[in-house]
Short mmCIF file of C-alpha atoms in Angstrom, two decimals:
data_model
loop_
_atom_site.label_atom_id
_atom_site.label_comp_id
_atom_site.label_asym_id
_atom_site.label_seq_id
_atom_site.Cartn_x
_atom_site.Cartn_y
_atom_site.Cartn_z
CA UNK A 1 118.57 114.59 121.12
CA UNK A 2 115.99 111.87 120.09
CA UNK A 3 114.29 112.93 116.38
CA UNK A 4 111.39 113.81 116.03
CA UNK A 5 108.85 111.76 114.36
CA UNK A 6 107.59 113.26 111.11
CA UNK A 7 105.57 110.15 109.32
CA UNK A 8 102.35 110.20 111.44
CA UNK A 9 100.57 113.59 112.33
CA UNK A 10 101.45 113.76 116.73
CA UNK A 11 99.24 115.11 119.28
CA UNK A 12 101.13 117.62 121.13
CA UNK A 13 99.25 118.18 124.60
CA UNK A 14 97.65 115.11 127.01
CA UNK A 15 95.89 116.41 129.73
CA UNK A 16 95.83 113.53 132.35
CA UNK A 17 94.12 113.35 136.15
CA UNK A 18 96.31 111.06 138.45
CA UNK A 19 94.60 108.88 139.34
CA UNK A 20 95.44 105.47 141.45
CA UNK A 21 92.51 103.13 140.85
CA UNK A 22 90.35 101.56 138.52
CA UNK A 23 87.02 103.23 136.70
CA UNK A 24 84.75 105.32 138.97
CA UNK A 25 82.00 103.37 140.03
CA UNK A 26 79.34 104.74 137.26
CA UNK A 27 82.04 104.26 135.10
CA UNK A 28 82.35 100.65 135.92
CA UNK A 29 79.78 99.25 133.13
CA UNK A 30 82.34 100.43 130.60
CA UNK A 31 84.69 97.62 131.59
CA UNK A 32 82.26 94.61 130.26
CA UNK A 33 80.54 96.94 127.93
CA UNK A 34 81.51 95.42 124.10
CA UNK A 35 84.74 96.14 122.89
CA UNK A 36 84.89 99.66 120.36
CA UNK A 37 86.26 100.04 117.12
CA UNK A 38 86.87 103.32 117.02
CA UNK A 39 88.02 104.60 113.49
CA UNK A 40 90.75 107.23 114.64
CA UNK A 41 92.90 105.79 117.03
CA UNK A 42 95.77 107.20 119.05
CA UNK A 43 99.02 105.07 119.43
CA UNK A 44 101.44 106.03 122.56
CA UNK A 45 105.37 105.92 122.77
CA UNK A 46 107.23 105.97 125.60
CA UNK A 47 109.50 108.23 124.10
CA UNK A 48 112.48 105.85 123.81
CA UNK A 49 113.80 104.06 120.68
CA UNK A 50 112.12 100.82 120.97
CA UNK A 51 109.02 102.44 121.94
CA UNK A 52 108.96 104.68 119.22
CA UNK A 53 109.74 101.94 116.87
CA UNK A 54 106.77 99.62 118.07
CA UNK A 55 104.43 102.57 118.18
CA UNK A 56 105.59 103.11 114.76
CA UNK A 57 104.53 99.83 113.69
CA UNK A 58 101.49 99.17 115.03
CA UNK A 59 100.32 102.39 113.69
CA UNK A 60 101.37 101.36 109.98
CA UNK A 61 99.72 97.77 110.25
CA UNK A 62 96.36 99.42 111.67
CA UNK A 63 96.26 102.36 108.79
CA UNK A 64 96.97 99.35 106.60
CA UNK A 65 93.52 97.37 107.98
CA UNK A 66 91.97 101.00 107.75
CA UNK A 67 92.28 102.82 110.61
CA UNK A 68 93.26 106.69 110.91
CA UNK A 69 96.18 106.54 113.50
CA UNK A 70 97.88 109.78 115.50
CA UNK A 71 101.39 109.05 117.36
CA UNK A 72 101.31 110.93 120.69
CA UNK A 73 104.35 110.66 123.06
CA UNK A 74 104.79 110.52 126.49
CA UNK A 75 107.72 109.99 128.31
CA UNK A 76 106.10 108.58 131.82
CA UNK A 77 104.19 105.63 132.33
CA UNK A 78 102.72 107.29 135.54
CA UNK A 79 100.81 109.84 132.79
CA UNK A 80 100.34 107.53 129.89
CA UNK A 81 98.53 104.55 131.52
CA UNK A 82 95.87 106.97 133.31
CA UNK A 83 95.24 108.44 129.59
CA UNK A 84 94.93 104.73 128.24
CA UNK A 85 92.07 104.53 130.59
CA UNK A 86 90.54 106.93 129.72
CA UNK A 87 91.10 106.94 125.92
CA UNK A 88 92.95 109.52 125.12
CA UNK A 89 95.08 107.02 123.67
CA UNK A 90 94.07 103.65 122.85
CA UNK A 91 96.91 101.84 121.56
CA UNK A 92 100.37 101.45 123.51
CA UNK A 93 103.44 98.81 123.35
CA UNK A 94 104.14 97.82 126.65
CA UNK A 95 106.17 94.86 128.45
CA UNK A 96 104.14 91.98 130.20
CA UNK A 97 105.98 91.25 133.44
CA UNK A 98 107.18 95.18 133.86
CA UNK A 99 103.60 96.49 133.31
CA UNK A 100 102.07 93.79 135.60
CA UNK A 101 104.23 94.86 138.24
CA UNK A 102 103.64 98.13 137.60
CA UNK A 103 99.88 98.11 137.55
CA UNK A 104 99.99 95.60 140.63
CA UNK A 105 101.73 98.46 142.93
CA UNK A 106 99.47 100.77 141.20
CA UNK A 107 95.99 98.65 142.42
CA UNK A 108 97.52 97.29 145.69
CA UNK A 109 100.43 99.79 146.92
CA UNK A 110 103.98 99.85 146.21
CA UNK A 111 105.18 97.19 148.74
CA UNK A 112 102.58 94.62 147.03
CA UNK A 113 104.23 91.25 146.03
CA UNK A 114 105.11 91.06 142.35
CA UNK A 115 103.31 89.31 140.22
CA UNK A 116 105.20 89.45 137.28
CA UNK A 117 107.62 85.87 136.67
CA UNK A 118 109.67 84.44 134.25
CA UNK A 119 106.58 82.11 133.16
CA UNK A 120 104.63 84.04 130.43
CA UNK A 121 101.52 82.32 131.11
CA UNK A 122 101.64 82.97 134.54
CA UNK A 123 102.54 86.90 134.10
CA UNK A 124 99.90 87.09 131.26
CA UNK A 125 97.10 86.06 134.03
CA UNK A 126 98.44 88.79 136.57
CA UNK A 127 98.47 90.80 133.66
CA UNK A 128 95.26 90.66 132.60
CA UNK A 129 93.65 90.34 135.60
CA UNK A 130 94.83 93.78 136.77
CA UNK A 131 94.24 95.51 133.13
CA UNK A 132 90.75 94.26 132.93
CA UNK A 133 89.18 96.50 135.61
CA UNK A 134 90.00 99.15 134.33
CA UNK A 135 89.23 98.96 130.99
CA UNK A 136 92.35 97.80 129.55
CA UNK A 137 92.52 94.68 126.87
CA UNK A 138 96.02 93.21 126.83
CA UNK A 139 96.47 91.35 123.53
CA UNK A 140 98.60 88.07 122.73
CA UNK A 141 102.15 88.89 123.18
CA UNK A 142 104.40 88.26 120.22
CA UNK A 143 108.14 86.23 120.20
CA UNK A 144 109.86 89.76 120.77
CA UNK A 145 111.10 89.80 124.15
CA UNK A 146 113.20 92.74 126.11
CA UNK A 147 114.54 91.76 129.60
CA UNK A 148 117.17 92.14 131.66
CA UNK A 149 120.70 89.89 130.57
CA UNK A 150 123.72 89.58 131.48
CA UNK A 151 127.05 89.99 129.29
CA UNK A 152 130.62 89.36 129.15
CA UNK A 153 133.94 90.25 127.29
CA UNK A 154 134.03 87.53 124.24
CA UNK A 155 137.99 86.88 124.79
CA UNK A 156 136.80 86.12 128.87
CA UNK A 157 133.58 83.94 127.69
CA UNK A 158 136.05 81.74 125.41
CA UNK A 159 139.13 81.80 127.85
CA UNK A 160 136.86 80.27 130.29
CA UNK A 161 134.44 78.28 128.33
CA UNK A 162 131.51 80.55 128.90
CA UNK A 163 127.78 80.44 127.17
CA UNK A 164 125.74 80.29 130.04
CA UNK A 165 124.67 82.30 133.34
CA UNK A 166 125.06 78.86 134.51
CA UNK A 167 128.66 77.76 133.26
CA UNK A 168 129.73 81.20 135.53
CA UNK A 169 128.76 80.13 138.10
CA UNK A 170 130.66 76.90 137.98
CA UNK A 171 133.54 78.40 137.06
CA UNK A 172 134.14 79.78 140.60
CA UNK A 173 135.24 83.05 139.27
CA UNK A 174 134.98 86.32 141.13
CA UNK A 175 132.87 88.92 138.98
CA UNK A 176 132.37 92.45 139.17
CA UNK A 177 129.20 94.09 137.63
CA UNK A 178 128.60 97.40 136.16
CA UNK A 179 125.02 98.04 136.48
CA UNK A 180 122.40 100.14 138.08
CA UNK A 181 123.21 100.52 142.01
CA UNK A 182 119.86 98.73 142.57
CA UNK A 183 121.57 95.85 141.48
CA UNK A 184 122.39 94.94 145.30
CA UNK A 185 118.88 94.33 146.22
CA UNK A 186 117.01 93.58 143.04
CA UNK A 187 116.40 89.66 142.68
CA UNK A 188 116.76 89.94 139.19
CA UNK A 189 120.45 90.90 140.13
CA UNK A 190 123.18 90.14 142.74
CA UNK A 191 120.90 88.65 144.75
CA UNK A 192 119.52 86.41 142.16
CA UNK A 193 122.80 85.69 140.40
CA UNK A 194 124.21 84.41 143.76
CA UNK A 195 121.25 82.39 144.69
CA UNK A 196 120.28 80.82 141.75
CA UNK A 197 123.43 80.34 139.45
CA UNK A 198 126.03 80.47 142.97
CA UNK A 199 128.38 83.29 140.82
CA UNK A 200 130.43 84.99 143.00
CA UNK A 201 129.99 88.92 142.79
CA UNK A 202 132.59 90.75 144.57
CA UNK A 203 130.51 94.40 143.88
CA UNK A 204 128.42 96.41 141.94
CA UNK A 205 130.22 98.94 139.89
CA UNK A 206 127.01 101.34 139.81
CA UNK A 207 127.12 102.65 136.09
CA UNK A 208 123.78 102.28 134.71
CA UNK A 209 121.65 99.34 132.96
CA UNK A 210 123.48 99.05 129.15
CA UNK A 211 125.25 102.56 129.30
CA UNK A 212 127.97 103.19 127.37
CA UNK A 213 130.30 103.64 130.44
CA UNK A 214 129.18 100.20 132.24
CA UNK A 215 129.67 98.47 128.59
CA UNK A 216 133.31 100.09 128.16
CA UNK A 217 133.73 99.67 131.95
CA UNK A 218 133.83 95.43 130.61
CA UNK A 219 135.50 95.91 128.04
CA UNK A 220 138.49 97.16 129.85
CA UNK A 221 138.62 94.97 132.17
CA UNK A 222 137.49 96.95 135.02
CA UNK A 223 134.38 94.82 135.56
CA UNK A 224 133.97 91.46 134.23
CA UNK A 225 130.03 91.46 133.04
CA UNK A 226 127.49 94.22 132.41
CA UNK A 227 124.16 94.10 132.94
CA UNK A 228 121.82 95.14 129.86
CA UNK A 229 118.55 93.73 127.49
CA UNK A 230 118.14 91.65 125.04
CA UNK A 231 117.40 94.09 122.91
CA UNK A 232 120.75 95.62 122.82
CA UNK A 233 122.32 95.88 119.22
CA UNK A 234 126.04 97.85 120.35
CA UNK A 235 127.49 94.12 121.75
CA UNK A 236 129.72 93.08 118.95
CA UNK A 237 130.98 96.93 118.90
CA UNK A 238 131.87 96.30 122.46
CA UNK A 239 133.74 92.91 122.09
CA UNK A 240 130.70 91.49 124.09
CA UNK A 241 128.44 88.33 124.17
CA UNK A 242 125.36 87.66 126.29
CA UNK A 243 125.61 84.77 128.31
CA UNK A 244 122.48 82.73 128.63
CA UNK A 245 120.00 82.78 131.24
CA UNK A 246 119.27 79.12 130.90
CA UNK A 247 117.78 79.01 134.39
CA UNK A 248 115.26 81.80 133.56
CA UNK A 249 116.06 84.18 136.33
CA UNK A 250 114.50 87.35 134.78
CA UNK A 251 110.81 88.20 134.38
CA UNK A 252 108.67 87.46 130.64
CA UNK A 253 108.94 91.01 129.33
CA UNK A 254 107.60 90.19 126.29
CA UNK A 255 106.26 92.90 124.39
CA UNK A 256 102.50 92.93 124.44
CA UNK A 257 100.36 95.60 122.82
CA UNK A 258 97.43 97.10 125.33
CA UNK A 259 94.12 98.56 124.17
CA UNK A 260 91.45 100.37 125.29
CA UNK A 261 88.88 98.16 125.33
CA UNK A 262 85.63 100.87 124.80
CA UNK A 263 87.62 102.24 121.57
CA UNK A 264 90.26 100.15 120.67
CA UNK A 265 89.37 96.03 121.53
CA UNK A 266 87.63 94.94 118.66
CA UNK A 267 88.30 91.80 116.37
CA UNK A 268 89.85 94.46 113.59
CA UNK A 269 92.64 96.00 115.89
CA UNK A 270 93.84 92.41 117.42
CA UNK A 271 93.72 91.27 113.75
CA UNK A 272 95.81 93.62 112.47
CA UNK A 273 98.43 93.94 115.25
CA UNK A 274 98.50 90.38 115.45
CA UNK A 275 100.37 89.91 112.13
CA UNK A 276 103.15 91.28 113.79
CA UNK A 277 103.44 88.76 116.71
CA UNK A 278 104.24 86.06 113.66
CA UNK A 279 107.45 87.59 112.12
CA UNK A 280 109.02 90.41 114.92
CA UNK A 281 111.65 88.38 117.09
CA UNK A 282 114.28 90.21 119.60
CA UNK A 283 117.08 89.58 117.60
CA UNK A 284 114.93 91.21 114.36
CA UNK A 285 114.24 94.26 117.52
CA UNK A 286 117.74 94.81 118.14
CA UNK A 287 118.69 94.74 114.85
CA UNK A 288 115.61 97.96 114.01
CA UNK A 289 116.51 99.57 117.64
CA UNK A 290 120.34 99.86 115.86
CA UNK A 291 119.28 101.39 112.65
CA UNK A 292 117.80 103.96 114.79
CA UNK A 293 120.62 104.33 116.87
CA UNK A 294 124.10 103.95 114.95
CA UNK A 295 122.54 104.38 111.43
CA UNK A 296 120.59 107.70 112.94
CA UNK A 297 117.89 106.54 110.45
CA UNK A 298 113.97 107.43 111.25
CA UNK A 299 111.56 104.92 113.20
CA UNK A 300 109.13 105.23 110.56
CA UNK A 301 111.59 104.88 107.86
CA UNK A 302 112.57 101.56 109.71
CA UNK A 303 109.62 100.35 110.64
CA UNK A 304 108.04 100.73 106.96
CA UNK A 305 111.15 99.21 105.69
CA UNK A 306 110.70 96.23 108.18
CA UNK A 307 107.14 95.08 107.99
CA UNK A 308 107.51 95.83 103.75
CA UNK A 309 110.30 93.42 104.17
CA UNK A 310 107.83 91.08 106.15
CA UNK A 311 104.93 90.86 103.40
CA UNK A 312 102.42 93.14 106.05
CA UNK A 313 103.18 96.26 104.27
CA UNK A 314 101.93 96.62 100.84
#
């Protein structure tokens, strides 16, 4: 059961209207209106670890520039976006490429091409040009980044001289994956794997992205890689090592943090969660998502220990 959070005061109802476009039409002046600085400000999780963690942080670095923060969380991007637009919250960590997709099936229908790519500045311009409309400031993203990745056994990566996606590939070996079973069509998976780096999968071994059973499934032997994020911290407790994506197969999910404009995209709130783009890395993400995780410590306890550690906490 995930713990609850206890350093922030939480919201405990969000009352949201589906909805599948942009601002009404009288509501449409709102989206070039000047940005607000509201003084309260709500700051959404998605309910999982990392989430919690981010949300935990940006609401320490904005009380610190003197806001009044809440922590409200909900589970489903399908309700939490629609309440960003609105404002009933104005603060949430998201992931560029994923949340460019997302709001690009959202504006244009589910079979609408992606727009979401492995080049950041490229995604950041989808991005943006989908949030805009509807009232939605996407900040600069940081150097955190979660995506998908690929990883082996570390006995397998040094029998066979393995670091890269790439050096796989040439190795002509025959590779079993234990991932989601959307694997088989995704591009980001078999289909990309055997395109762009020519490894030869032999199956899907349809255990779920990073569980514990595709990661044991490895390092048994069963399957030969797994796929996961970068943001995974249980690798070394697995006898596993990521293997580089040095052709740059998977999408820029770097985190980015998105604002309501009317209440939430002034100067002060970019400012503040800004300071965080300098010093959080993946490797320092993984490392927090772990404490959390294995150490079973709090995400505010961790995320006030991090950015104290940092110099942005006094």
């Amino acid at each position: 059961m995930r713990r609850a959070l206890t350093a922030l005061p939480a919201l405990t109802l969000l009352t949201v209207t589906a909805c599948t476009t942009g601002p009404s039409l009288e509501n449409r002046g709102q989206v070039t209106a000047p940005p607000g600085d509201s003084h309260h400000l709500t700051i959404g999780s998605a309910g999982f670890t990392e989430s919690d963690l981010l949300a935990q942080m940006y609401a320490q670095l904005l009380n610190q520039a003197g806001y009044k923060t809440s922590l409200l969380t909900v589970n489903n991007r399908e309700l939490y976006e629609p309440a960003l637009e609105s404002g009933q919250i104005d603060v949430v960590p998201e992931y560029a490429a994923t949340f460019a997709d997302w709001l690009n099936a959202k504006t244009h229908g589910a079979d609408a091409e992606t727009v979401g790519s492995p080049d950041l500045g490229r995604t950041m311009t989808a991005l943006r040009r989908l949030a805009t409309p509807r009232g939605l400031t996407v900040l600069a993203p940081g150097r955190a980044v979660d995506q998908n990745a690929f990883a082996v056994r570390a006995d397998y990566a040094r029998r066979h001289g393995l670091k890269t996606l790439s050096d796989l590939g040439a190795a002509k070996l025959k590779v079993r994956i234990a991932a989601g079973d959307e694997c088989v069509r995704r591009p980001y998976c078999e289909p990309g794997l055997r395109s762009v780096y020519g490894i030869d999968i032999t199956g899907v071994d349809p255990k779920g992205v990073g569980t514990t059973q595709a990661k044991r499934a490895v390092q048994e032997g069963r399957d030969q890689m797994v796929l996961i994020t970068t943001t995974d911290a249980t690798l070394d407790a697995f006898g596993l090592v990521l293997l580089a994506d040095d052709k740059h197969l998977q999408n820029a999910d770097y985190v980015v943090p998105v604002v309501n404009r009317a209440r939430a995209g002034s100067a002060g709130v970019a400012k503040a969660l800004g300071r965080l783009n300098d010093v959080l890395t993946t490797r320092d993400l993984a490392d927090l998502n772990q404490r959390v995780d294995s150490w079973r410590r709090l995400p505010a306890d961790v995320a006030r220990a991090y950015l104290t550690d940092k110099g942005l906490l006094k």
